[in-house]
Every structure is written in C-alpha cells, then in structure tokens.
Backbone as a ProteinNet text record, in pm:
[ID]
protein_1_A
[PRIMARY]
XXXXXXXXXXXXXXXXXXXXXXXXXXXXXXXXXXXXXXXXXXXXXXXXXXXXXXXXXXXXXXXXXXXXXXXXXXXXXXXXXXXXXXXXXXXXXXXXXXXXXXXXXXXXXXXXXXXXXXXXXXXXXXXXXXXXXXXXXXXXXXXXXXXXXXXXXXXXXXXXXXXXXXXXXXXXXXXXXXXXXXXXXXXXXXXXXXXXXXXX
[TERTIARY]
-7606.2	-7622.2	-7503.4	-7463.3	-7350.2	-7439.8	-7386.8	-7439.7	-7317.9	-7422.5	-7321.5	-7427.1	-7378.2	-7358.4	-7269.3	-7347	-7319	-7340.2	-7230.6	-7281	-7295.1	-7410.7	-7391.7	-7512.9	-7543.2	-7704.6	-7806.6	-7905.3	-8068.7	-8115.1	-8151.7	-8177.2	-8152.8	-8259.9	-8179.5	-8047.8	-8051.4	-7993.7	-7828.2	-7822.4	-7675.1	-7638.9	-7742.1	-7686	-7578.7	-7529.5	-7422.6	-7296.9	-7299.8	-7185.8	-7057.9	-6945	-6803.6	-6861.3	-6960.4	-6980.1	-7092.2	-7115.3	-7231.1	-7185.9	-7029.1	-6997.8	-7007.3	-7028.4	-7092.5	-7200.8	-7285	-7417.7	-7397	-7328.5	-7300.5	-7264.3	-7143.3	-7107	-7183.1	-7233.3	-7349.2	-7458.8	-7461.7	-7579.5	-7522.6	-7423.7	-7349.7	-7355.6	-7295.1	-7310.4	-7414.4	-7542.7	-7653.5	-7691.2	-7699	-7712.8	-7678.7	-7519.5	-7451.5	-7496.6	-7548.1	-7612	-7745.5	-7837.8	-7942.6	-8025.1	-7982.7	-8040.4	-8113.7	-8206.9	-8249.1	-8301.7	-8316.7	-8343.4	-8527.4	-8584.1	-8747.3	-8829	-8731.6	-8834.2	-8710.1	-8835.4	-8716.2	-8777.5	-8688.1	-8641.1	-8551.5	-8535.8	-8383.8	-8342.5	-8425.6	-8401	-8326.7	-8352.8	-8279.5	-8377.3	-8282.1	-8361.9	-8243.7	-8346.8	-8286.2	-8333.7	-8243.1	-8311.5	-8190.2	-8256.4	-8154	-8167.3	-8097.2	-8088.2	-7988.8	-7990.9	-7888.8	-7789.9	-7640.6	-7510.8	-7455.6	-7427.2	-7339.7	-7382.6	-7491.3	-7535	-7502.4	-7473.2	-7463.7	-7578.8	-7648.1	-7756.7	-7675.3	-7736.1	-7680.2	-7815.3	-7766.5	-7879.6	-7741.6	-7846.6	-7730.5	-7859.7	-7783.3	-7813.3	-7768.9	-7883.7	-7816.3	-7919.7	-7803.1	-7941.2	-7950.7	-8045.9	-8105	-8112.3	-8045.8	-8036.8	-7945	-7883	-7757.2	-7670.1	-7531.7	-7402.4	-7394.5	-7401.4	-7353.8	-7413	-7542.3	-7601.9	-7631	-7545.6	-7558.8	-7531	-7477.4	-7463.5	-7576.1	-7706.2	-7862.5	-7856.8	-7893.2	-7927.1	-7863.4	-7782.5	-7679.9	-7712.9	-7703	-7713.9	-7860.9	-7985.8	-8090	-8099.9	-8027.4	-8052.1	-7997	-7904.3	-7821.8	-7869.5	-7956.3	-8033.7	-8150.5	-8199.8	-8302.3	-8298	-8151.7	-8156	-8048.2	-8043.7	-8003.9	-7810.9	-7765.8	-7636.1	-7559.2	-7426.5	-7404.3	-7308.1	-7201.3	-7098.2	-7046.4	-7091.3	-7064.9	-6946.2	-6818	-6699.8	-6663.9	-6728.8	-6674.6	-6764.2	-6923.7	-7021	-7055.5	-6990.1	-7012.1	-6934.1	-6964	-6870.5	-6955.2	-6870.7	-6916.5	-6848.4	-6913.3	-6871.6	-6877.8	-6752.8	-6778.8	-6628.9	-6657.7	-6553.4	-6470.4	-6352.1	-6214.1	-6121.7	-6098.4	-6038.8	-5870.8	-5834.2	-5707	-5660.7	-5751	-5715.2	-5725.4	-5634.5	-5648	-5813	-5879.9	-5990.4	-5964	-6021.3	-6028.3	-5921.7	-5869.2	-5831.5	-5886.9	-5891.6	-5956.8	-5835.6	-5876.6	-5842.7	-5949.4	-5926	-5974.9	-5959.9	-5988.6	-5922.4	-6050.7	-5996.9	-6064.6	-6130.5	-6059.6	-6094.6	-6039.1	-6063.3	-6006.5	-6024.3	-6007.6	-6059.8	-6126.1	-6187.9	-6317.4	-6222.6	-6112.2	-6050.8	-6053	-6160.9	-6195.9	-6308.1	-6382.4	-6500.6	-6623	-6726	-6835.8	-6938.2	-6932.5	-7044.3	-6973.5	-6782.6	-6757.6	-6738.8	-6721.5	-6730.7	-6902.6	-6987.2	-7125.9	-7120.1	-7067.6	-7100.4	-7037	-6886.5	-6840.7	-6876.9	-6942.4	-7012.7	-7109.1	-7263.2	-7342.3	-7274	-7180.3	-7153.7	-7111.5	-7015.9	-6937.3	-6809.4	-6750.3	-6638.9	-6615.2	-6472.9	-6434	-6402.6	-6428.1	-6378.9	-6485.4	-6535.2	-6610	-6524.7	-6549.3	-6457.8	-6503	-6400.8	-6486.1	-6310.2	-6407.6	-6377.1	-6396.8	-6289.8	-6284.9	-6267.1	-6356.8	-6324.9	-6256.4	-6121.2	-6099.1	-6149.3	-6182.3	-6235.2	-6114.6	-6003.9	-5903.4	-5922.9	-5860.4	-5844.9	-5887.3	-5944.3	-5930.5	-5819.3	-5778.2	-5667.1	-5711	-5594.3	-5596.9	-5694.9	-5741.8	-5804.5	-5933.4	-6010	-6114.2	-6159.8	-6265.9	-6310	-6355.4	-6319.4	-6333.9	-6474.6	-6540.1	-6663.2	-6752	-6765.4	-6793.6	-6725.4	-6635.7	-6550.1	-6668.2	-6650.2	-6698	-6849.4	-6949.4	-7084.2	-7109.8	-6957.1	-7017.1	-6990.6	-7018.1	-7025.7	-6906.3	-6883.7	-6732.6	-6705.1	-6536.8	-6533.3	-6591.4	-6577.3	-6571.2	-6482.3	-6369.6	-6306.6	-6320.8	-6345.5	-6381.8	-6483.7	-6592.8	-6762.4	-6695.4	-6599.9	-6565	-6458.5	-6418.9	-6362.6	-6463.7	-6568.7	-6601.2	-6695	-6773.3	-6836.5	-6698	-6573.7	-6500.9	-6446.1	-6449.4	-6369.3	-6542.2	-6629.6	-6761.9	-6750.4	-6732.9	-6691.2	-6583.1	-6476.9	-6376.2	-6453.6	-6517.3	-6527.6	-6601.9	-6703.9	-6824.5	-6749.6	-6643.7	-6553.7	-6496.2	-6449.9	-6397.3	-6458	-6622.4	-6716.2	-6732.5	-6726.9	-6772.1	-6604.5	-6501.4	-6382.7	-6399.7	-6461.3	-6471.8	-6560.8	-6695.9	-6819.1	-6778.4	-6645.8	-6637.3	-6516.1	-6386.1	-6240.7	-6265.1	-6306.2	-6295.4	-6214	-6241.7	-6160.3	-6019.7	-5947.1	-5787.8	-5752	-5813.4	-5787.2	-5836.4	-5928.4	-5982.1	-5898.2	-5828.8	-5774.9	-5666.4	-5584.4	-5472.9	-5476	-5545	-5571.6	-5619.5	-5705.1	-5753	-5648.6	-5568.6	-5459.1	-5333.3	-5340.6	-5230.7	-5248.8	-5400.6	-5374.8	-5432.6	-5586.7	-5626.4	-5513.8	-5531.8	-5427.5	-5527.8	-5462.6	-5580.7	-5588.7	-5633.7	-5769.1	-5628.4	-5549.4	-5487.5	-5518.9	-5405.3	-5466.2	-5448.6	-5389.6	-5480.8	-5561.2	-5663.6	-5810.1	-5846.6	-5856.5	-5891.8	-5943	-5879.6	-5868.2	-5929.8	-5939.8	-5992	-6144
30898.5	30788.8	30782.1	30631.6	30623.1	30571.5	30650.2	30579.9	30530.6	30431.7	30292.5	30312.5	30348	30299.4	30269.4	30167.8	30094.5	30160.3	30157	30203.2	30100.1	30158.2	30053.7	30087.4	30016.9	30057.6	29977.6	30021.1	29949.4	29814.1	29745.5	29650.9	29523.5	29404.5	29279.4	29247.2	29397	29363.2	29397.8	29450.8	29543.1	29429.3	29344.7	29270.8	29235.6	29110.8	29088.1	29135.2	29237.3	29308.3	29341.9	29381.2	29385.6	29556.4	29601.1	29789.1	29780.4	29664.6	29663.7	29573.9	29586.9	29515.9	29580.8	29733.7	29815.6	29762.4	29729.8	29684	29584.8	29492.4	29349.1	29343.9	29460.2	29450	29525.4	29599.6	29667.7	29508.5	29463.8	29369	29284.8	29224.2	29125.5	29167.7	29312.4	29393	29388.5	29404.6	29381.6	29277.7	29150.5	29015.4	28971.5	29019.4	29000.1	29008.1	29162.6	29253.4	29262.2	29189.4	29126.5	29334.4	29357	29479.3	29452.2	29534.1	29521.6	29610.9	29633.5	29732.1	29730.1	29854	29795.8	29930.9	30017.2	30122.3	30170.4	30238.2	30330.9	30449.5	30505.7	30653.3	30730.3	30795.9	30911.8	30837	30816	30748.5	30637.9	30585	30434.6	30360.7	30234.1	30132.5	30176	30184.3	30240.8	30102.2	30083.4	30087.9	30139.5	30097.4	30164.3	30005.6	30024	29964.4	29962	29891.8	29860.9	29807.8	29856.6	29735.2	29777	29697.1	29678.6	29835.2	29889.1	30003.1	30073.5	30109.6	30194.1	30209.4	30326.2	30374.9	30369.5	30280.1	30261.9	30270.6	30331	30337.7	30274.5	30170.2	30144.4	30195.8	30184.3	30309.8	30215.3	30180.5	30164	30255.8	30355.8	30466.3	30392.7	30431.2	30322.9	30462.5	30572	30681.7	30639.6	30554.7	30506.1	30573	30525.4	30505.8	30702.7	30712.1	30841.7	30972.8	30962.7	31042.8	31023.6	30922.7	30878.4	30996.8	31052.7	31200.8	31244.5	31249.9	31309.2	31225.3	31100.5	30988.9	31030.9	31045.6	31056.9	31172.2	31295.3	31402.5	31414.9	31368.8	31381.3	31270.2	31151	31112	31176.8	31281.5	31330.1	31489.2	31543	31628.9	31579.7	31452.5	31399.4	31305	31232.3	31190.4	31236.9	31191.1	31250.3	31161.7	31229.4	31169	31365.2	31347.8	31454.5	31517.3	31404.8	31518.1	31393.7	31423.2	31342.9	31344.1	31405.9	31379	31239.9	31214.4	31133.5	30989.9	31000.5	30928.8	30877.7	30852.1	30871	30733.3	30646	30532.5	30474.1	30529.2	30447.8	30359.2	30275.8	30115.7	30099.1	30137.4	30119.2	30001.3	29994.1	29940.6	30007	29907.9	29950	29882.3	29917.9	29892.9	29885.2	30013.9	29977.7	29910.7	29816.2	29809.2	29598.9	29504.2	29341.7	29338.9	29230.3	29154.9	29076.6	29136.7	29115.9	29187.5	29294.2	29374.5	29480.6	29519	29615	29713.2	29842.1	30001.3	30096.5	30123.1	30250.1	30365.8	30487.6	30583.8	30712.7	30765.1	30864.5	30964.6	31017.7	31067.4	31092.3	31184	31203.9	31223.2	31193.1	31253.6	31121.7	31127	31017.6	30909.8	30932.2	30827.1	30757.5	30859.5	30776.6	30762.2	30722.1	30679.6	30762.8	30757.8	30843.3	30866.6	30721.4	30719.5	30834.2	30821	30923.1	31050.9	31103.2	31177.7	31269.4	31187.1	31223.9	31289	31167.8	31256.5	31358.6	31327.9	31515.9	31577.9	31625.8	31714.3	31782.4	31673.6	31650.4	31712.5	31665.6	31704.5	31846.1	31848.9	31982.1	31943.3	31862.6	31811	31665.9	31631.2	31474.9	31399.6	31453.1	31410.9	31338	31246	31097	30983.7	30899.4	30768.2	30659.5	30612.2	30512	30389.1	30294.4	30132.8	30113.4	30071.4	30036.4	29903.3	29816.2	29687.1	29643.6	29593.6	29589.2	29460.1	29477.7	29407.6	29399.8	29450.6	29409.6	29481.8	29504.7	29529.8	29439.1	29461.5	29336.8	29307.2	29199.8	29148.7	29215.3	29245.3	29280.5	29376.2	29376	29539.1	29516.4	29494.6	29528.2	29661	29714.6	29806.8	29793.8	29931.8	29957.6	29915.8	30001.1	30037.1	29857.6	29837.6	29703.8	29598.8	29619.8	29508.4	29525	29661.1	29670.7	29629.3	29606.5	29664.1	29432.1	29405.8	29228.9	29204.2	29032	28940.8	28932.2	28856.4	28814.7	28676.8	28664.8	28497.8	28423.2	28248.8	28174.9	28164.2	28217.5	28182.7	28268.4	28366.6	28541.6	28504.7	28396.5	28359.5	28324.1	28207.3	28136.7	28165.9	28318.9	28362.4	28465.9	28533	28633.8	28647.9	28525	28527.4	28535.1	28481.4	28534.2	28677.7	28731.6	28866.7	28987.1	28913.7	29017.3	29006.3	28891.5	28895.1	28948.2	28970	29062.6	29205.5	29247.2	29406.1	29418.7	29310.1	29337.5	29358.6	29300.5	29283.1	29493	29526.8	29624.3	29740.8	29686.2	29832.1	29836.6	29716.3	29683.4	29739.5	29721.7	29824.2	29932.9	30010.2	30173	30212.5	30099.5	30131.4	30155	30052.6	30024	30130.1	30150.6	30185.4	30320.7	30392.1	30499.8	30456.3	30574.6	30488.4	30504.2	30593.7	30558.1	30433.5	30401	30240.5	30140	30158	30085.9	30132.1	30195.1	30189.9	30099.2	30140.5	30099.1	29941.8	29873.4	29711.5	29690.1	29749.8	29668.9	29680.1	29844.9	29842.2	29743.8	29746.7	29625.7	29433.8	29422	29293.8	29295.6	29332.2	29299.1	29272.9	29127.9	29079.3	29068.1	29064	29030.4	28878.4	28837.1	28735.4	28651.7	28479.8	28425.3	28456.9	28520.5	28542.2	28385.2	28299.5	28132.7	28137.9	28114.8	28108.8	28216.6	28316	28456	28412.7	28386.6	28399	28269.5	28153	28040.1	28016.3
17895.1	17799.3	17703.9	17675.2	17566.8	17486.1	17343	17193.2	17104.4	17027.2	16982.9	16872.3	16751.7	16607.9	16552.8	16459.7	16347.1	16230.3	16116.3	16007	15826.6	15795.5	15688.6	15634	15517	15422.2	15448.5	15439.6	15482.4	15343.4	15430.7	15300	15251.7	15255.3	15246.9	15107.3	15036.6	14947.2	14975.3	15050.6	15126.2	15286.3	15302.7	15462.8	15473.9	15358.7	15408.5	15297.9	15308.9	15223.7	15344.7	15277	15374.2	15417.5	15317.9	15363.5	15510.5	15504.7	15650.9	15785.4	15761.7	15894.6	16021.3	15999.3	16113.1	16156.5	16119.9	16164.2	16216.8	16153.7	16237.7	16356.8	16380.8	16483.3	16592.4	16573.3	16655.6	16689.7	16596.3	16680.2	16722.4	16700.2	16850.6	16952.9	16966.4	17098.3	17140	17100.2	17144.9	17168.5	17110	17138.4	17266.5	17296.1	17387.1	17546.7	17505.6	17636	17674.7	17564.1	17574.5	17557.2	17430.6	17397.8	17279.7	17221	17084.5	17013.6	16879.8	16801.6	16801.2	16887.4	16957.1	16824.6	16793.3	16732.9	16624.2	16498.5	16418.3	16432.6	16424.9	16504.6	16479.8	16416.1	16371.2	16295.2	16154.2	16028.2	16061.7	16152.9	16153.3	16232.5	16286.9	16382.9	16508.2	16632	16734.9	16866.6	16980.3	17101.6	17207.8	17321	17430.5	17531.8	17667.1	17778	17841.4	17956.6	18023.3	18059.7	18031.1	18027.3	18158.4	18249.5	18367.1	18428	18433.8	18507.9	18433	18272.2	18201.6	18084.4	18072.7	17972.4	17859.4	17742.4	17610.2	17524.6	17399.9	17300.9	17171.2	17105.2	16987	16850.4	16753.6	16667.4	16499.3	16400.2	16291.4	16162	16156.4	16029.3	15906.5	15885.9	15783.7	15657.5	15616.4	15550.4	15475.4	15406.3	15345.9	15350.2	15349.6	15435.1	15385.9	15245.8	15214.4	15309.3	15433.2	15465	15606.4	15648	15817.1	15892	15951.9	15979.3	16026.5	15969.4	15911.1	16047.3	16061.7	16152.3	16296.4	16271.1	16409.4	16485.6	16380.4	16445.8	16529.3	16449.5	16479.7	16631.5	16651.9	16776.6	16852.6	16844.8	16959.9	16988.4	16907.1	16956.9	17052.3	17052.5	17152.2	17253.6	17255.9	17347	17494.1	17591.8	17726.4	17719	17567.9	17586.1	17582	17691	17762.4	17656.5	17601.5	17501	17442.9	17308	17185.1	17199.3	17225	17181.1	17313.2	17418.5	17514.9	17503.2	17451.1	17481.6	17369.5	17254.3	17100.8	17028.9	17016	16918.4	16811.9	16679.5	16564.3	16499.9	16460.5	16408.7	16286.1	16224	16013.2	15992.6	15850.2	15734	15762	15708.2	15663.2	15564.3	15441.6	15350.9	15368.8	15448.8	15456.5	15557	15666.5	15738.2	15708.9	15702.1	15662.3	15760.6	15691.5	15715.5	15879.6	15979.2	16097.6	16185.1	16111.6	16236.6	16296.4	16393.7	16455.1	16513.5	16449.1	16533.4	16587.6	16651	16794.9	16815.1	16764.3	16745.7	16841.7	16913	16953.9	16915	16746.9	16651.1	16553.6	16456.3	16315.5	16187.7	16088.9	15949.4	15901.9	15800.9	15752.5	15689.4	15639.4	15584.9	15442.5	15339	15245.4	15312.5	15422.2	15409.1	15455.8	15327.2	15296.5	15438.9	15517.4	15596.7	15693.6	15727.4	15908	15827.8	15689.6	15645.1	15623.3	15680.4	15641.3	15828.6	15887	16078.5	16104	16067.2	16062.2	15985.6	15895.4	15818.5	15945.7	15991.5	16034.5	16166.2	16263.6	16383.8	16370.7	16298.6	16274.5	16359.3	16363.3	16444.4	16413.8	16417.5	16378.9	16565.3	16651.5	16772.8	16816	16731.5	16800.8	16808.1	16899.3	16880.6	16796.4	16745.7	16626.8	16627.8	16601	16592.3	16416	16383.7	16264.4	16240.2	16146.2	16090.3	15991.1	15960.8	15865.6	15767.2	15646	15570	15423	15431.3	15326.2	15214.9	15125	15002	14873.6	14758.6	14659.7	14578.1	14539.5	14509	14368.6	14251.6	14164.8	14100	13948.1	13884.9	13944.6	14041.5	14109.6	14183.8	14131.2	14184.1	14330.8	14443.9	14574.2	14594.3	14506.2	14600	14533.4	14460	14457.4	14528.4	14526.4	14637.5	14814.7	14812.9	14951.3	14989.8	14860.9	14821.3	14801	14794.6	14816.8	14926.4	14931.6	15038	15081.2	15216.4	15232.8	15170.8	15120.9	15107.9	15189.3	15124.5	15262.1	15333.2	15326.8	15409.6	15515.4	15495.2	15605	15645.8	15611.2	15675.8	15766.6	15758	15852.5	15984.7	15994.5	16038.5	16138.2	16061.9	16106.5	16242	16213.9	16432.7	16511.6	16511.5	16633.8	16598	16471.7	16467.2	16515.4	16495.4	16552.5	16736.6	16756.3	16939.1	16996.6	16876.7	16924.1	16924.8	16850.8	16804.7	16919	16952.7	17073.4	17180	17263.7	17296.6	17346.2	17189	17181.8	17230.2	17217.9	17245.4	17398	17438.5	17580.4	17629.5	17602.5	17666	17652.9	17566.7	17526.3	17614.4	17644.8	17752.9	17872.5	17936.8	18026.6	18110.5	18009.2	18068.6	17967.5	17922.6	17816.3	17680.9	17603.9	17507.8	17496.4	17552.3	17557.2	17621.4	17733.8	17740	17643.6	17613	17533	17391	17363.2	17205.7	17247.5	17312.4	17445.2	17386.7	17438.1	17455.9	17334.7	17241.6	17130	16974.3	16964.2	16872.9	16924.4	17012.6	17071.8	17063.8	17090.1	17063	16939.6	16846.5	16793.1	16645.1	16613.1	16520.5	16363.8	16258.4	16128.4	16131.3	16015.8	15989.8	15947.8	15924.1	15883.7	15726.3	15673.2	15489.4	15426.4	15458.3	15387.5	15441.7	15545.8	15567.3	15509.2	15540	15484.8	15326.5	15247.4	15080.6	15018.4	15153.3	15073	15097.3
[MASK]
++++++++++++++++++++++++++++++++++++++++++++++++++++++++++++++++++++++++++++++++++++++++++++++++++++++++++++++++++++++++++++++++++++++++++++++++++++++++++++++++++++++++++++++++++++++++++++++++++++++++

C-alpha cells in the first residue's frame, strides 16, 4: 500500500487557510480517482482504494498541524504499507516556495515547518517523500504564521483549481514512476502562479 497525506488543521475555521493546502490537495487526488475519506481513524479522516491497480490509503490528521506525526505514525503501524521511506508522500505548505509552485523532494529536514517536523520526530527519520505547495510570502511587516492561518487572495482563488490539478497530477507521478521521476518532471516544469493575477 502507498499512503498519501495531506497536512493541515481540522475545522471549518482553518478550511480555507494557505496552512491547509495539504488537505486540498489530497482531496483532488481523491476526487480525481474516485476515492474518499469513508472513516476516522488514526486521529484523522482516512480511506483507501484503488488507483490504476495500486492500493492507496489517503490520510488527513485531524491532530493539528503541530502533532501530525501522532496521526501518521499510528496509520503506519496498522496498515499493510511495506517501507515508509518508498510508500510515504506528504502534502504541506510552503512559504518559501511563490504561490503555485510545486517541489518534490524525496526527503529532508522540516523546513520551518511544524507539521514535517512533527513526522520526523514521530518516524524517527526525515526520508519520506513530500510535495510541497507553495503559497508565497506576505508582502511587508506581516506576521508568518497569520499570513499562513488566512485565506488566499482573489487572485490565488482564481488560480488555485488548476495549481490543485497540477499537485494531483504530481502525486499520481510519484504513484506511478517513483519519486525520482516524479521530482524529475515536476521541479522541472512546475512554474509559480503569474504575481499580477496572484496579488490582485
């Protein structure tokens, strides 16, 4: 089995924040593949099924972002996935990365961010693959974590169903070619968001 989380906080009050574009993009993927979130289970909302003859469980812990780890670890003690470092992709924010670009990384250090800093704790190892969204920086004396904790502009609303079909896109290469191909093709084309649309 491959597992596919999303990371982000529980709550209509956190949905559409730039800190829960993990989740978003986890459920396109699912939309896509005609999967769905059927039970909660390992402090989150869980389901599994079938993509192109591959066992997938997608995964969004509902333990807030600071304690996802807890979530993760606990599905991967129970379900029939073989080695987290190969079968493993998580889907978070990215601040340093412009609003609609996407990186791929096989593994690495948390980055600043609390949620891949909570799974390596939790795993005891940073060698999961993870897809990063970038969601931009705020322009001037604005604080991070509020920046991240709002909505997107309109102009990023209006951008963001094709940058979620890219990411779906991205998981379905990682499902499909591993993820060195799949980083391969998605650090290479994936481009950011036009910053005039972006900002207006």
């Amino acid at each position: 089995m491959k597992l596919v989380v999303g990371l982000g906080n529980p709550g209509r009050r956190y949905a559409g924040t730039r800190h829960n574009v993990g989740f978003r993009v986890v459920e396109r993927f699912a939309e896509r593949n005609r999967l769905a979130f059927t039970s909660r289970k390992f402090d989150g909302r869980f389901g599994r099924g079938d993509v192109g003859g591959i066992e997938v469980g997608i995964l969004e812990p509902e333990t807030f972002m600071n304690l996802s780890g807890e979530s993760v670890a606990a599905a991967l003690r129970y379900l029939p996935v073989e080695d987290w470092k190969q079968d493993l992709l998580v889907v978070s924010d990215d601040v340093d990365l412009p609003f609609g670009k996407l990186r791929m990384r096989p593994g690495g250090g948390a980055g600043g961010h609390n949620g891949l800093r909570s799974l390596i704790d939790h795993l005891g190892g940073d060698g999961f693959a993870r897809l990063r969204f970038g969601v931009g920086r705020p322009a001037g004396p604005v604080d991070t974590a509020g920046f991240v904790l709002a909505g997107f502009s309109d102009g990023e609303q209006k951008q963001l169903g094709a940058r979620l079909d890219e990411a779906a896109d991205a998981i379905e290469a990682w499902l499909f070619d591993g993820v060195q191909k799949a980083m391969n093709r998605v650090n290479r084309d994936s481009k950011p968001a036009r910053q005039e649309d972006a900002a207006s």
